mmCIF file of C-alpha atoms and ligand atoms in Angstrom:
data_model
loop_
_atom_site.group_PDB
_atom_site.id
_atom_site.type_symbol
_atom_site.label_atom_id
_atom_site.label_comp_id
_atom_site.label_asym_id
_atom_site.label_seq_id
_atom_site.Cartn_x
_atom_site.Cartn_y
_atom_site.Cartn_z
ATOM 1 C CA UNK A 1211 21.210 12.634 -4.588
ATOM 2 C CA UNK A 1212 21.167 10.342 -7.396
ATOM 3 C CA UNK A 1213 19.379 11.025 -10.845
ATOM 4 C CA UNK A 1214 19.274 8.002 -12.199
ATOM 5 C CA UNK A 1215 15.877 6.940 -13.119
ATOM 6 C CA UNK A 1216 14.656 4.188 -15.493
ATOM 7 C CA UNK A 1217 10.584 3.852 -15.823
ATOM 8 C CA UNK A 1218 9.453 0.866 -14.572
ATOM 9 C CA UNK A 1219 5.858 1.571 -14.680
ATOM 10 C CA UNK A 1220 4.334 4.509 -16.442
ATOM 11 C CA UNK A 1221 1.744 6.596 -15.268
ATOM 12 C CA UNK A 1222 -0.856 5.581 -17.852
ATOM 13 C CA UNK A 1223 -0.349 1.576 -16.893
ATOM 14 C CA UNK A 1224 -0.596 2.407 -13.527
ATOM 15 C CA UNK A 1225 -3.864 4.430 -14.052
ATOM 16 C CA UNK A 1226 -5.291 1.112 -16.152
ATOM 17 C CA UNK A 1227 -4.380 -1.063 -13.424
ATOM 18 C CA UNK A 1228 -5.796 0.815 -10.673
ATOM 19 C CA UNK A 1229 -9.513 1.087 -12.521
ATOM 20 C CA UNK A 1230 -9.102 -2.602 -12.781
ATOM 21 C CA UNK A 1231 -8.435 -3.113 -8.912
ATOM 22 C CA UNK A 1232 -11.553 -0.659 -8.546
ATOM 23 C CA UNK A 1233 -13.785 -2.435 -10.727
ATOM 24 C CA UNK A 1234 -12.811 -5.755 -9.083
ATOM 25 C CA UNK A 1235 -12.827 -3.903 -5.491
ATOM 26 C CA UNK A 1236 -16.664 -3.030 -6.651
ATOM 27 C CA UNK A 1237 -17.533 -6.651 -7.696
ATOM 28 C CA UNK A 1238 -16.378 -8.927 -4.264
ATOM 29 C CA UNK A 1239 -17.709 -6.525 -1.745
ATOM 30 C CA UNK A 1240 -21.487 -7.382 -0.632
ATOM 31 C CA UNK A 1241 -22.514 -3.653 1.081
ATOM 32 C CA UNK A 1242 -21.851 -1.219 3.517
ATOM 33 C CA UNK A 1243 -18.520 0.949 3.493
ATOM 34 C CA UNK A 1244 -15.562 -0.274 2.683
ATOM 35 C CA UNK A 1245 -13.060 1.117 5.464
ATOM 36 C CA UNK A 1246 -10.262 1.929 3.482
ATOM 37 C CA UNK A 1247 -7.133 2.184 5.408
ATOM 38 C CA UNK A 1248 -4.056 4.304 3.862
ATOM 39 C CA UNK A 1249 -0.555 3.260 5.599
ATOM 40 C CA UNK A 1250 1.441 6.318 5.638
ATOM 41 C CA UNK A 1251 3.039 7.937 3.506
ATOM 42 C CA UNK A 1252 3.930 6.302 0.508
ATOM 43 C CA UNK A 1253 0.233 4.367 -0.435
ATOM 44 C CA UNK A 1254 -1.175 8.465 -0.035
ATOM 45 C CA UNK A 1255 -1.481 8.896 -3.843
ATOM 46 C CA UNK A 1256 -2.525 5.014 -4.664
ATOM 47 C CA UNK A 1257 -4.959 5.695 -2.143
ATOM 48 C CA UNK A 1258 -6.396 9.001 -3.858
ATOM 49 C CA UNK A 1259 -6.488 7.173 -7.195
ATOM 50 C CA UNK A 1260 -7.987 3.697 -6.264
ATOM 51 C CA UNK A 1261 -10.736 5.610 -3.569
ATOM 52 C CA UNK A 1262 -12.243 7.155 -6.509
ATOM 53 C CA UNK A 1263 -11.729 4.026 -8.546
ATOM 54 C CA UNK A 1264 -14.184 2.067 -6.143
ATOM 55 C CA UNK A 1265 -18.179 3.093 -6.817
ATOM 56 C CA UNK A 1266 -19.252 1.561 -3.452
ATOM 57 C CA UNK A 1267 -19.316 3.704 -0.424
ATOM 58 C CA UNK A 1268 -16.139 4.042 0.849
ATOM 59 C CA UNK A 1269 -14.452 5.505 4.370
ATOM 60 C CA UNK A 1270 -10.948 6.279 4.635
ATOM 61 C CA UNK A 1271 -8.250 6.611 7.640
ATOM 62 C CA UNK A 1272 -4.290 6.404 7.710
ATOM 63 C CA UNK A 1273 -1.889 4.801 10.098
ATOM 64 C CA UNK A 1274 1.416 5.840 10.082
ATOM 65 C CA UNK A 1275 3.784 2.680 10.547
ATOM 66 C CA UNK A 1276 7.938 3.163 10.082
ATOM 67 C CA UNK A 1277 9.614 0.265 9.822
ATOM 68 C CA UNK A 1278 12.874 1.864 7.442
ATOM 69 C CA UNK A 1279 15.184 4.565 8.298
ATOM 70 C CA UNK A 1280 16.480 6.888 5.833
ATOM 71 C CA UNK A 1281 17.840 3.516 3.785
ATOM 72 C CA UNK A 1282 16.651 1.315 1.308
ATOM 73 C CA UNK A 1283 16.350 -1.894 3.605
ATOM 74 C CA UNK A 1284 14.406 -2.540 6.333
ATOM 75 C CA UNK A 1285 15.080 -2.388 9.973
ATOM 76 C CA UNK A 1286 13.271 -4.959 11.244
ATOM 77 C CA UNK A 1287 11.551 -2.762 13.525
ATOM 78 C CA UNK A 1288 8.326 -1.845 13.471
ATOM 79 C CA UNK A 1289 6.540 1.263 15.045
ATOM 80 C CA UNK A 1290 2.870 2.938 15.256
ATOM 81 C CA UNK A 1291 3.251 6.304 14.689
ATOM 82 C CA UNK A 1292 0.255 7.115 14.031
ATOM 83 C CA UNK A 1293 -3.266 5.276 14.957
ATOM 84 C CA UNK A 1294 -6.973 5.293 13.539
ATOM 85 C CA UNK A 1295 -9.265 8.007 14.117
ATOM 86 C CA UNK A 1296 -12.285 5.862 13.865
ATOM 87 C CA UNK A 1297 -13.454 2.857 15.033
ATOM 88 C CA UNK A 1298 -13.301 -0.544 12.493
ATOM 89 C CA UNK A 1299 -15.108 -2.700 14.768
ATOM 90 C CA UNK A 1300 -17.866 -5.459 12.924
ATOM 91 C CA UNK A 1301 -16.828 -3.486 9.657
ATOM 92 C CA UNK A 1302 -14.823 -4.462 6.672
ATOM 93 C CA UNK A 1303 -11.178 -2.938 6.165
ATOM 94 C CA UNK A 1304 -9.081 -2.632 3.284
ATOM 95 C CA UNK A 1305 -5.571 -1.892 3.763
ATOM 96 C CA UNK A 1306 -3.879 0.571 1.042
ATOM 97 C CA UNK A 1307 -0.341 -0.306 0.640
ATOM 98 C CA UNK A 1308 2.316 1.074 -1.905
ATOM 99 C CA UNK A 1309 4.362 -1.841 -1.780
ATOM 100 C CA UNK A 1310 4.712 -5.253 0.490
ATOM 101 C CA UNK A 1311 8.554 -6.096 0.664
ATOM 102 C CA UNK A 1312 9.774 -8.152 3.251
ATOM 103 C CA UNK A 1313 6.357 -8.087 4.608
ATOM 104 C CA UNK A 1314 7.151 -7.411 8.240
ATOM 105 C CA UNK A 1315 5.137 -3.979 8.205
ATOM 106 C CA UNK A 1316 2.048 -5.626 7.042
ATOM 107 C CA UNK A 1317 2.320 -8.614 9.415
ATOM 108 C CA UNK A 1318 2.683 -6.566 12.433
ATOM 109 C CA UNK A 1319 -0.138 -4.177 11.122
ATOM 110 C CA UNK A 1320 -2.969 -7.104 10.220
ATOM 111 C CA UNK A 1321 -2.165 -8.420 14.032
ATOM 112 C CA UNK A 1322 -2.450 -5.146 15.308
ATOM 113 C CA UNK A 1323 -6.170 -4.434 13.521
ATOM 114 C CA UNK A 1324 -7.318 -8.069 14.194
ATOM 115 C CA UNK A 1325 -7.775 -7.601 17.662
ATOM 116 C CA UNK A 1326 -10.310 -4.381 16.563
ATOM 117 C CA UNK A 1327 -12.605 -6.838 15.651
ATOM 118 C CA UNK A 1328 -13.561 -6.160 12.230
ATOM 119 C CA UNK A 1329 -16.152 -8.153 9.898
ATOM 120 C CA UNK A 1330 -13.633 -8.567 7.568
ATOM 121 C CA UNK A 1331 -9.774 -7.583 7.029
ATOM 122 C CA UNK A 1332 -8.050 -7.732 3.147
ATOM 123 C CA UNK A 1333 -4.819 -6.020 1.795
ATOM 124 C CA UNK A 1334 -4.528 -3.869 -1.863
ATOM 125 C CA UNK A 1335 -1.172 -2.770 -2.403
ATOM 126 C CA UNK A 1336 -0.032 -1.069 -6.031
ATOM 127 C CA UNK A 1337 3.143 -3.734 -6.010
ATOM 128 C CA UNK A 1338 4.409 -6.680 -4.318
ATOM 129 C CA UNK A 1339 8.444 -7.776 -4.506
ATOM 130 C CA UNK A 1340 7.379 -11.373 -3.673
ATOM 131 C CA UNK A 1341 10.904 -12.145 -3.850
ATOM 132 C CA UNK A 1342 12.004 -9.922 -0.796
ATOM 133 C CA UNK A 1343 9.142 -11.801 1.720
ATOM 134 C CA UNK A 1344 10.826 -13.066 5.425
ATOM 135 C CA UNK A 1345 7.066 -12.510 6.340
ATOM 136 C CA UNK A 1346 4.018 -14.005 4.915
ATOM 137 C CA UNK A 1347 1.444 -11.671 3.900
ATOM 138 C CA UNK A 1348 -1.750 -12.873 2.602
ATOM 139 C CA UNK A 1349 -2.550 -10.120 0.043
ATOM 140 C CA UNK A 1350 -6.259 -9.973 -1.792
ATOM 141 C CA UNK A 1351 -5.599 -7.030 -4.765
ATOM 142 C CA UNK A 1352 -1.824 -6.874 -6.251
ATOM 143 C CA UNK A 1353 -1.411 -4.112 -9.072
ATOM 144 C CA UNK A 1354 1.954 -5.130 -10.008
ATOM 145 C CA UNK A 1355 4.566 -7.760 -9.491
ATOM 146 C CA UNK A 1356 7.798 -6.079 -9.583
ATOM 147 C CA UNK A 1357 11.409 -7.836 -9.825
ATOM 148 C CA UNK A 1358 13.547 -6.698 -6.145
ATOM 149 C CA UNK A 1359 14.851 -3.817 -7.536
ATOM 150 C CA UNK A 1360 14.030 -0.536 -5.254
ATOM 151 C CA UNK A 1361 11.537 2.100 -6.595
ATOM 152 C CA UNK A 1362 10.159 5.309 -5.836
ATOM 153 C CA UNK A 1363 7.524 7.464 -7.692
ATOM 154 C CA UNK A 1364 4.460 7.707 -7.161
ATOM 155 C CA UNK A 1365 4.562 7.946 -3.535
ATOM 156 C CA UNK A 1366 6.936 6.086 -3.192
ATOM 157 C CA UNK A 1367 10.196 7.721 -1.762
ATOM 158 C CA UNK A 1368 14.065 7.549 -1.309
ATOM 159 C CA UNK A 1369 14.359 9.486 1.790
ATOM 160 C CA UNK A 1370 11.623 11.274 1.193
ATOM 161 C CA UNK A 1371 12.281 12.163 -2.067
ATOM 162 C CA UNK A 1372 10.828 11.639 -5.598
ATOM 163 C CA UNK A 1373 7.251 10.894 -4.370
ATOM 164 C CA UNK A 1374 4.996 13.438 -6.970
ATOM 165 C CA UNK A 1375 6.852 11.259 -9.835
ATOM 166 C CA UNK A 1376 3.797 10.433 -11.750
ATOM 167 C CA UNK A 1377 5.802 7.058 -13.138
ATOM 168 C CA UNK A 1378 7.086 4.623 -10.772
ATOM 169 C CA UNK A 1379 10.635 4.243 -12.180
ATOM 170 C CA UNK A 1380 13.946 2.129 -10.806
ATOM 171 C CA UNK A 1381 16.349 3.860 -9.040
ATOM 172 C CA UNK A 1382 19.585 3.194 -8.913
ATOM 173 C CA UNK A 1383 23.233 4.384 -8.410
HETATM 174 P P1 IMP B 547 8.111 -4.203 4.391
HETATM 175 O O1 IMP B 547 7.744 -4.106 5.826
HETATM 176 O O2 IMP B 547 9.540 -4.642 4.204
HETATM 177 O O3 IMP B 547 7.164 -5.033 3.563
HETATM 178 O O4 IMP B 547 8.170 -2.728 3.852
HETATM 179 C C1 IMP B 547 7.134 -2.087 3.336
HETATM 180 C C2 IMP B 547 7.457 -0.608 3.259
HETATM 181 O O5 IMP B 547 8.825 -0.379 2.912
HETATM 182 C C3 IMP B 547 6.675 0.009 2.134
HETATM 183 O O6 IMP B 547 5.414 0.421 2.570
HETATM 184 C C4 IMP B 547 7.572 1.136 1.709
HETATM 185 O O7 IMP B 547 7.315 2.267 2.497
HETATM 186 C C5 IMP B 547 8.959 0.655 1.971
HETATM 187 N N1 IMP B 547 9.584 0.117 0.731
HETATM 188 C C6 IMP B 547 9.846 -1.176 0.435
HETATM 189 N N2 IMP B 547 10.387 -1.305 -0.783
HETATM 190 C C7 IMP B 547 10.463 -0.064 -1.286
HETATM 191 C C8 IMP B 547 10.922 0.462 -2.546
HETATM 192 O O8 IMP B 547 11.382 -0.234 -3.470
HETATM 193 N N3 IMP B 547 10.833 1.807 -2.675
HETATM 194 C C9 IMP B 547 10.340 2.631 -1.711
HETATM 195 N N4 IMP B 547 9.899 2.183 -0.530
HETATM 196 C C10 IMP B 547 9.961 0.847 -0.318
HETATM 197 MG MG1 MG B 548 4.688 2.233 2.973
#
């Protein structure tokens, strides 16, 4: 396993950010829940953090979608490995993402939840590697742009490691 780790983001900029996405979270939705959707596993902690950073009513649920192996790129594939316990229909979603990439993940999961019918359907993710897209993703809330550079932290893992990092940092080596 590698050990070399360079912080890219520290906890404490992260934190700011994600009260910001909150607070602007708070200000563009109307009322009623927000449906709050967590995509397995590596938006779990984002999803803690901005939850309680949004003061409007709020519902949560997870899908589990794989779409990488054990490696740093992605497969291309996409699978449903876990689905919604409740029901989104005439309600308005927010996807919780760690990170959009190549965007294929997201594309297949916003025509997957489309045909559920709900009022309204936007994506938050904590950071966005615009340069990595083969996908387009139309994303509402970005916390961070990062460079294409892979990261874990956070969440965020390298084969399931490093994800109770409190920084997001650059791995590498
Ligand atoms: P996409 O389908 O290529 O956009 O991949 C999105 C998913 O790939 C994310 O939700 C992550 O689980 C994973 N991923 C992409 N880039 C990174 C990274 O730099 N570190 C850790 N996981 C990543
Ligand atoms: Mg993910």
């Amino acid at each position: 396993m590698s050990t070399n780790l360079r912080v890219l983001l520290s906890a404490a900029q992260i934190k700011q950010r994600v009260r910001e996405m909150g607070r602007q979270i708070d200000a563009d939705y109307a009322s009623g829940p927000i449906y709050m959707i967590s995509v397995l596993k590596g938006s779990f902690i984002f999803m803690a953090d901005l939850a309680r950073a949004v003061r409007r009513p709020v519902r949560i649920d997870f899908m589990g979608i794989s779409s990488y192996g054990n490696g740093k790129t992605t497969s291309g594939e996409v699978k449903l490995t876990r689905d919604l316990d409740i029901s989104i229909e005439g309600q308005n979603v927010l996807i919780v993402e760690d990170i959009v990439d190549s965007g294929v993940t997201l594309n297949y999961l916003l025509r997957l939840l489309h045909q559920r019918n709900p009022k309204s359907i936007h994506i938050a993710t904590l950071l966005d590697k615009p340069e990595r897209r083969i996908r387009p993703v139309d994303i509402r809330y970005t916390g961070f742009q990062i460079p294409d550079e892979f990261v874990i932290g956070y969440g965020l893992d390298y084969a399931e490691d490093y994800r109770n990092l409190p920084d997001i940092c650059v791995l590498s080596g």
